[in-house]
Amino acid sequence: MKVLLLNGSPHAHGCTDTALREIAATLAAEKIDSEIVHIENTVHSCMACGYCKKQSQPRCAYDGDSLNKLLARIDEFDALIIGSPVHYASASGAVTAFCDRLFYAAAAHLAFKPGAAIASARRAGTTATLDQLNKYFTINQMPIVSSVYWNMVHGNTPDEVLQDEEGLQIMRTLGRNLAWLLHSIEAGRQAGIERPAAEPRRNTNFIR
Ligand SMILES: Cc1cc2nc3c(=O)[nH]c(=O)nc-3n(C[C@H](O)[C@H](O)[C@H](O)COP(=O)(O)O)c2cc1C
């Protein structure tokens, strides 16, 4: 089993990465593989062109950043953690642009996989950021994994995050809870428990 840890910070080795590494170490101790994927700063936003909806495999029309490389491997992963720094009390622009396209192109490949979001901030805006990121999971039938507090660390530098003992404990607990859920899902699968059957999708809007 393998967990995808997305780092949506401009810093490949900054505060968000420090928190994700704490989760990765915990997962490893629980015999779960993981991979941190850093989203580049120049990621494109969704063009709403509909190209991805016409593909038999997850693929975006824009091929100039790393999304398509990840989409080609998306079935390798059994769970997803989205990590973001707080930028103006929201997720970073890069993580928003990347996840809009990731979820639009690969919704069916992510459904029923556990998800969690984590946020890193100097001081404020973490819960608003988590609310934003958790919406990717809740529109896509993904069980959300939680911890002993909302999933946040505080600091402007990796060293400061390493001083946030409570934040690191939240990350470790999140990792253990995710490992427990993944092992439970696998045990259920081996016992013959299938994913729930889907109803035909009904899309309505406010004018019809
Ligand atoms: C453009 C920008 C906006 C920011 N906005 C906030 C904010 O609203 N609240 C906050 O506490 N920190 C804010 N910060 C600080 C970062 O969230 C904080 O330093 C974070 O831990 C950096 O994580 P990173 O090293 O993974 O990028 C902001 C930083 C930048 C660059």
mmCIF file of C-alpha atoms and ligand atoms in Angstrom:
data_model
loop_
_atom_site.group_PDB
_atom_site.id
_atom_site.type_symbol
_atom_site.label_atom_id
_atom_site.label_comp_id
_atom_site.label_asym_id
_atom_site.label_seq_id
_atom_site.Cartn_x
_atom_site.Cartn_y
_atom_site.Cartn_z
ATOM 1 C CA MET A 1 0.000 0.000 0.000
ATOM 2 C CA LYS A 2 1.219 3.464 -0.890
ATOM 3 C CA VAL A 3 0.173 6.970 0.083
ATOM 4 C CA LEU A 4 0.596 10.026 -2.134
ATOM 5 C CA LEU A 5 1.710 13.090 -0.144
ATOM 6 C CA LEU A 6 1.295 16.267 -2.200
ATOM 7 C CA ASN A 7 3.417 19.252 -1.193
ATOM 8 C CA GLY A 8 1.715 22.379 -2.541
ATOM 9 C CA SER A 9 4.293 24.813 -1.176
ATOM 10 C CA PRO A 10 6.669 26.950 -3.243
ATOM 11 C CA HIS A 11 9.385 25.432 -1.014
ATOM 12 C CA ALA A 12 10.263 21.821 -1.801
ATOM 13 C CA HIS A 13 11.891 21.523 1.623
ATOM 14 C CA GLY A 14 9.976 24.029 3.721
ATOM 15 C CA CYS A 15 7.434 23.790 6.503
ATOM 16 C CA THR A 16 4.803 21.764 4.625
ATOM 17 C CA ASP A 17 7.462 19.255 3.608
ATOM 18 C CA THR A 18 8.610 18.984 7.241
ATOM 19 C CA ALA A 19 5.070 18.089 8.316
ATOM 20 C CA LEU A 20 4.641 15.618 5.441
ATOM 21 C CA ARG A 21 7.930 13.930 6.375
ATOM 22 C CA GLU A 22 6.642 13.357 9.902
ATOM 23 C CA ILE A 23 3.612 11.602 8.401
ATOM 24 C CA ALA A 24 5.787 9.612 5.980
ATOM 25 C CA ALA A 25 8.008 8.377 8.825
ATOM 26 C CA THR A 26 4.954 7.290 10.797
ATOM 27 C CA LEU A 27 3.504 5.489 7.788
ATOM 28 C CA ALA A 28 6.808 3.682 7.243
ATOM 29 C CA ALA A 29 6.758 2.493 10.869
ATOM 30 C CA GLU A 30 3.259 1.127 10.154
ATOM 31 C CA LYS A 31 4.519 -0.684 7.016
ATOM 32 C CA ILE A 32 2.863 1.690 4.546
ATOM 33 C CA ASP A 33 4.905 3.161 1.677
ATOM 34 C CA SER A 34 4.566 6.795 0.725
ATOM 35 C CA GLU A 35 5.895 9.305 -1.768
ATOM 36 C CA ILE A 36 6.106 13.069 -1.439
ATOM 37 C CA VAL A 37 5.379 14.824 -4.741
ATOM 38 C CA HIS A 38 6.269 18.518 -4.841
ATOM 39 C CA ILE A 39 3.969 20.625 -7.015
ATOM 40 C CA GLU A 40 6.012 23.100 -9.028
ATOM 41 C CA ASN A 41 5.259 26.814 -8.676
ATOM 42 C CA THR A 42 4.436 27.212 -12.368
ATOM 43 C CA VAL A 43 1.482 24.834 -12.332
ATOM 44 C CA HIS A 44 -1.311 25.750 -14.752
ATOM 45 C CA SER A 45 -4.886 26.333 -13.642
ATOM 46 C CA CYS A 46 -7.853 24.417 -15.066
ATOM 47 C CA MET A 47 -8.944 25.735 -18.476
ATOM 48 C CA ALA A 48 -12.379 24.069 -18.204
ATOM 49 C CA CYS A 49 -11.886 22.720 -21.733
ATOM 50 C CA GLY A 50 -13.472 19.332 -20.990
ATOM 51 C CA TYR A 51 -10.596 17.406 -22.612
ATOM 52 C CA CYS A 52 -10.085 15.203 -19.537
ATOM 53 C CA LYS A 53 -13.736 14.119 -19.551
ATOM 54 C CA LYS A 54 -13.307 12.615 -23.037
ATOM 55 C CA GLN A 55 -10.239 10.501 -22.165
ATOM 56 C CA SER A 56 -10.355 6.820 -21.269
ATOM 57 C CA GLN A 57 -7.382 7.312 -18.898
ATOM 58 C CA PRO A 58 -6.710 10.290 -16.609
ATOM 59 C CA ARG A 59 -5.077 13.002 -18.700
ATOM 60 C CA CYS A 60 -5.136 16.814 -18.876
ATOM 61 C CA ALA A 61 -5.019 18.855 -22.092
ATOM 62 C CA TYR A 62 -2.216 20.980 -20.607
ATOM 63 C CA ASP A 63 1.004 18.957 -20.774
ATOM 64 C CA GLY A 64 3.484 21.648 -19.718
ATOM 65 C CA ASP A 65 3.689 20.769 -16.003
ATOM 66 C CA SER A 66 3.916 17.641 -13.856
ATOM 67 C CA LEU A 67 0.213 16.790 -13.589
ATOM 68 C CA ASN A 68 0.069 14.316 -16.490
ATOM 69 C CA LYS A 69 3.086 12.419 -15.127
ATOM 70 C CA LEU A 70 1.250 11.974 -11.840
ATOM 71 C CA LEU A 71 -2.048 11.107 -13.547
ATOM 72 C CA ALA A 72 -0.303 8.294 -15.425
ATOM 73 C CA ARG A 73 0.647 6.788 -12.032
ATOM 74 C CA ILE A 74 -2.435 7.646 -10.017
ATOM 75 C CA ASP A 75 -3.544 4.019 -9.590
ATOM 76 C CA GLU A 76 -0.300 3.284 -7.701
ATOM 77 C CA PHE A 77 -1.686 5.157 -4.712
ATOM 78 C CA ASP A 78 -4.187 3.959 -2.103
ATOM 79 C CA ALA A 79 -4.613 7.255 -0.243
ATOM 80 C CA LEU A 80 -3.919 10.951 -0.671
ATOM 81 C CA ILE A 81 -2.712 13.645 1.698
ATOM 82 C CA ILE A 82 -2.749 17.200 0.365
ATOM 83 C CA GLY A 83 -0.308 19.533 2.115
ATOM 84 C CA SER A 84 -0.425 23.288 1.684
ATOM 85 C CA PRO A 85 1.057 26.390 3.254
ATOM 86 C CA VAL A 86 -1.521 28.988 4.208
ATOM 87 C CA HIS A 87 -1.485 31.881 1.739
ATOM 88 C CA TYR A 88 -3.876 34.667 2.732
ATOM 89 C CA ALA A 89 -5.938 32.286 4.869
ATOM 90 C CA SER A 90 -6.392 29.877 1.951
ATOM 91 C CA ALA A 91 -4.551 27.040 0.245
ATOM 92 C CA SER A 92 -1.679 28.072 -2.037
ATOM 93 C CA GLY A 93 -2.485 29.007 -5.616
ATOM 94 C CA ALA A 94 -0.379 26.091 -6.856
ATOM 95 C CA VAL A 95 -2.178 23.461 -4.793
ATOM 96 C CA THR A 96 -5.557 24.852 -5.816
ATOM 97 C CA ALA A 97 -4.672 24.872 -9.515
ATOM 98 C CA PHE A 98 -3.143 21.393 -9.302
ATOM 99 C CA CYS A 99 -5.966 19.790 -7.309
ATOM 100 C CA ASP A 100 -8.699 21.319 -9.495
ATOM 101 C CA ARG A 101 -7.157 19.526 -12.465
ATOM 102 C CA LEU A 102 -6.158 16.363 -10.563
ATOM 103 C CA PHE A 103 -9.675 15.792 -9.276
ATOM 104 C CA TYR A 104 -11.412 16.794 -12.515
ATOM 105 C CA ALA A 105 -9.272 14.345 -14.493
ATOM 106 C CA ALA A 106 -8.981 11.474 -12.001
ATOM 107 C CA ALA A 107 -12.095 11.559 -9.801
ATOM 108 C CA ALA A 108 -12.989 7.916 -10.452
ATOM 109 C CA HIS A 109 -9.417 6.838 -9.694
ATOM 110 C CA LEU A 110 -9.439 8.616 -6.323
ATOM 111 C CA ALA A 111 -12.941 7.703 -5.157
ATOM 112 C CA PHE A 112 -13.103 5.566 -1.982
ATOM 113 C CA LYS A 113 -9.430 6.171 -1.233
ATOM 114 C CA PRO A 114 -8.840 7.801 2.173
ATOM 115 C CA GLY A 115 -7.844 11.468 2.073
ATOM 116 C CA ALA A 116 -6.604 14.130 4.454
ATOM 117 C CA ALA A 117 -5.396 17.702 4.191
ATOM 118 C CA ILE A 118 -2.708 19.376 6.281
ATOM 119 C CA ALA A 119 -1.871 23.078 6.517
ATOM 120 C CA SER A 120 1.232 24.982 7.582
ATOM 121 C CA ALA A 121 1.015 28.605 8.693
ATOM 122 C CA ARG A 122 2.961 31.193 10.586
ATOM 123 C CA ARG A 123 -0.123 32.052 12.617
ATOM 124 C CA ALA A 124 -3.652 32.008 11.142
ATOM 125 C CA GLY A 125 -5.896 30.754 8.358
ATOM 126 C CA THR A 126 -5.283 27.040 8.876
ATOM 127 C CA THR A 127 -8.857 25.903 9.471
ATOM 128 C CA ALA A 128 -10.144 27.903 6.474
ATOM 129 C CA THR A 129 -7.451 26.227 4.365
ATOM 130 C CA LEU A 130 -8.383 22.775 5.667
ATOM 131 C CA ASP A 131 -12.067 23.455 4.989
ATOM 132 C CA GLN A 132 -11.169 24.362 1.415
ATOM 133 C CA LEU A 133 -8.995 21.304 0.798
ATOM 134 C CA ASN A 134 -11.350 18.838 2.481
ATOM 135 C CA LYS A 135 -13.966 19.736 -0.122
ATOM 136 C CA TYR A 136 -11.986 17.824 -2.764
ATOM 137 C CA PHE A 137 -12.562 14.663 -0.723
ATOM 138 C CA THR A 138 -16.177 15.216 0.215
ATOM 139 C CA ILE A 139 -17.359 15.707 -3.376
ATOM 140 C CA ASN A 140 -15.588 12.500 -4.370
ATOM 141 C CA GLN A 141 -16.649 9.732 -1.948
ATOM 142 C CA MET A 142 -13.308 9.745 -0.132
ATOM 143 C CA PRO A 143 -13.255 8.937 3.605
ATOM 144 C CA ILE A 144 -11.474 11.740 5.463
ATOM 145 C CA VAL A 145 -8.885 10.738 8.042
ATOM 146 C CA SER A 146 -8.605 12.881 11.156
ATOM 147 C CA SER A 147 -6.236 13.350 14.066
ATOM 148 C CA VAL A 148 -6.353 14.616 17.658
ATOM 149 C CA TYR A 149 -6.671 18.228 16.472
ATOM 150 C CA TRP A 150 -7.138 19.913 13.100
ATOM 151 C CA ASN A 151 -4.219 18.979 10.873
ATOM 152 C CA MET A 152 -1.931 21.993 11.201
ATOM 153 C CA VAL A 153 1.643 22.912 12.019
ATOM 154 C CA HIS A 154 2.941 26.384 12.816
ATOM 155 C CA GLY A 155 6.142 28.035 11.685
ATOM 156 C CA ASN A 156 7.843 30.126 9.050
ATOM 157 C CA THR A 157 10.818 27.783 8.741
ATOM 158 C CA PRO A 158 11.309 24.011 9.022
ATOM 159 C CA ASP A 159 13.188 24.587 12.299
ATOM 160 C CA GLU A 160 10.177 26.380 13.743
ATOM 161 C CA VAL A 161 7.882 23.551 12.655
ATOM 162 C CA LEU A 162 10.188 21.084 14.409
ATOM 163 C CA GLN A 163 9.624 23.104 17.602
ATOM 164 C CA ASP A 164 5.837 22.728 17.222
ATOM 165 C CA GLU A 165 5.568 19.583 19.332
ATOM 166 C CA GLU A 166 1.792 19.523 19.217
ATOM 167 C CA GLY A 167 1.736 19.993 15.434
ATOM 168 C CA LEU A 168 4.159 17.103 14.936
ATOM 169 C CA GLN A 169 2.107 14.906 17.246
ATOM 170 C CA ILE A 170 -0.986 15.753 15.167
ATOM 171 C CA MET A 171 0.918 14.648 12.039
ATOM 172 C CA ARG A 172 2.081 11.374 13.620
ATOM 173 C CA THR A 173 -1.406 10.571 14.869
ATOM 174 C CA LEU A 174 -2.809 11.319 11.423
ATOM 175 C CA GLY A 175 -0.272 8.915 9.922
ATOM 176 C CA ARG A 176 -1.167 6.143 12.374
ATOM 177 C CA ASN A 177 -4.901 6.686 11.842
ATOM 178 C CA LEU A 178 -4.444 6.553 8.070
ATOM 179 C CA ALA A 179 -2.385 3.348 8.361
ATOM 180 C CA TRP A 180 -5.107 1.781 10.531
ATOM 181 C CA LEU A 181 -7.787 2.712 7.987
ATOM 182 C CA LEU A 182 -5.761 1.397 5.048
ATOM 183 C CA HIS A 183 -5.088 -1.908 6.818
ATOM 184 C CA SER A 184 -8.797 -2.133 7.712
ATOM 185 C CA ILE A 185 -9.901 -1.476 4.121
ATOM 186 C CA GLU A 186 -7.488 -4.152 2.897
ATOM 187 C CA ALA A 187 -8.766 -6.644 5.503
ATOM 188 C CA GLY A 188 -12.323 -5.879 4.407
ATOM 189 C CA ARG A 189 -11.412 -6.357 0.759
ATOM 190 C CA GLN A 190 -9.865 -9.730 1.529
ATOM 191 C CA ALA A 191 -13.042 -10.684 3.417
ATOM 192 C CA GLY A 192 -15.091 -9.941 0.271
ATOM 193 C CA ILE A 193 -16.447 -6.493 1.138
ATOM 194 C CA GLU A 194 -16.877 -4.622 -2.150
ATOM 195 C CA ARG A 195 -17.172 -0.916 -2.796
ATOM 196 C CA PRO A 196 -20.810 0.276 -2.673
ATOM 197 C CA ALA A 197 -22.743 0.085 -5.945
ATOM 198 C CA ALA A 198 -23.166 3.435 -7.693
ATOM 199 C CA GLU A 199 -26.529 4.835 -8.721
ATOM 200 C CA PRO A 200 -26.765 6.413 -12.192
ATOM 201 C CA ARG A 201 -25.585 10.001 -11.711
ATOM 202 C CA ARG A 202 -28.287 12.718 -11.715
ATOM 203 C CA ASN A 203 -26.942 16.200 -12.348
ATOM 204 C CA THR A 204 -29.371 19.047 -11.866
ATOM 205 C CA ASN A 205 -28.918 22.760 -11.489
ATOM 206 C CA PHE A 206 -31.137 25.592 -10.369
ATOM 207 C CA ILE A 207 -32.778 26.319 -13.722
ATOM 208 C CA ARG A 208 -33.961 22.882 -14.771
HETATM 209 C C1 LIG B 1 1.916 34.828 -0.077
HETATM 210 C C2 LIG B 1 1.945 34.339 1.329
HETATM 211 C C3 LIG B 1 0.823 34.460 2.114
HETATM 212 C C4 LIG B 1 0.818 33.996 3.438
HETATM 213 N N1 LIG B 1 -0.324 34.098 4.173
HETATM 214 C C5 LIG B 1 -0.336 33.631 5.455
HETATM 215 C C6 LIG B 1 -1.542 33.685 6.226
HETATM 216 O O1 LIG B 1 -2.600 34.086 5.766
HETATM 217 N N2 LIG B 1 -1.468 33.222 7.510
HETATM 218 C C7 LIG B 1 -0.312 32.749 8.057
HETATM 219 O O2 LIG B 1 -0.304 32.388 9.217
HETATM 220 N N3 LIG B 1 0.830 32.649 7.340
HETATM 221 C C8 LIG B 1 0.839 33.079 6.044
HETATM 222 N N4 LIG B 1 1.981 32.950 5.294
HETATM 223 C C9 LIG B 1 3.161 32.253 5.887
HETATM 224 C C10 LIG B 1 3.206 30.763 5.507
HETATM 225 O O3 LIG B 1 1.938 30.180 5.565
HETATM 226 C C11 LIG B 1 4.100 29.979 6.451
HETATM 227 O O4 LIG B 1 5.381 30.548 6.467
HETATM 228 C C12 LIG B 1 4.169 28.508 6.049
HETATM 229 O O5 LIG B 1 4.514 27.715 7.154
HETATM 230 C C13 LIG B 1 5.163 28.281 4.924
HETATM 231 O O6 LIG B 1 5.158 26.930 4.551
HETATM 232 P P1 LIG B 1 6.176 26.385 3.420
HETATM 233 O O7 LIG B 1 7.577 26.555 3.964
HETATM 234 O O8 LIG B 1 5.828 24.954 3.209
HETATM 235 O O9 LIG B 1 5.937 27.243 2.207
HETATM 236 C C14 LIG B 1 1.993 33.408 3.982
HETATM 237 C C15 LIG B 1 3.138 33.271 3.169
HETATM 238 C C16 LIG B 1 3.111 33.720 1.863
HETATM 239 C C17 LIG B 1 4.345 33.556 0.998
#
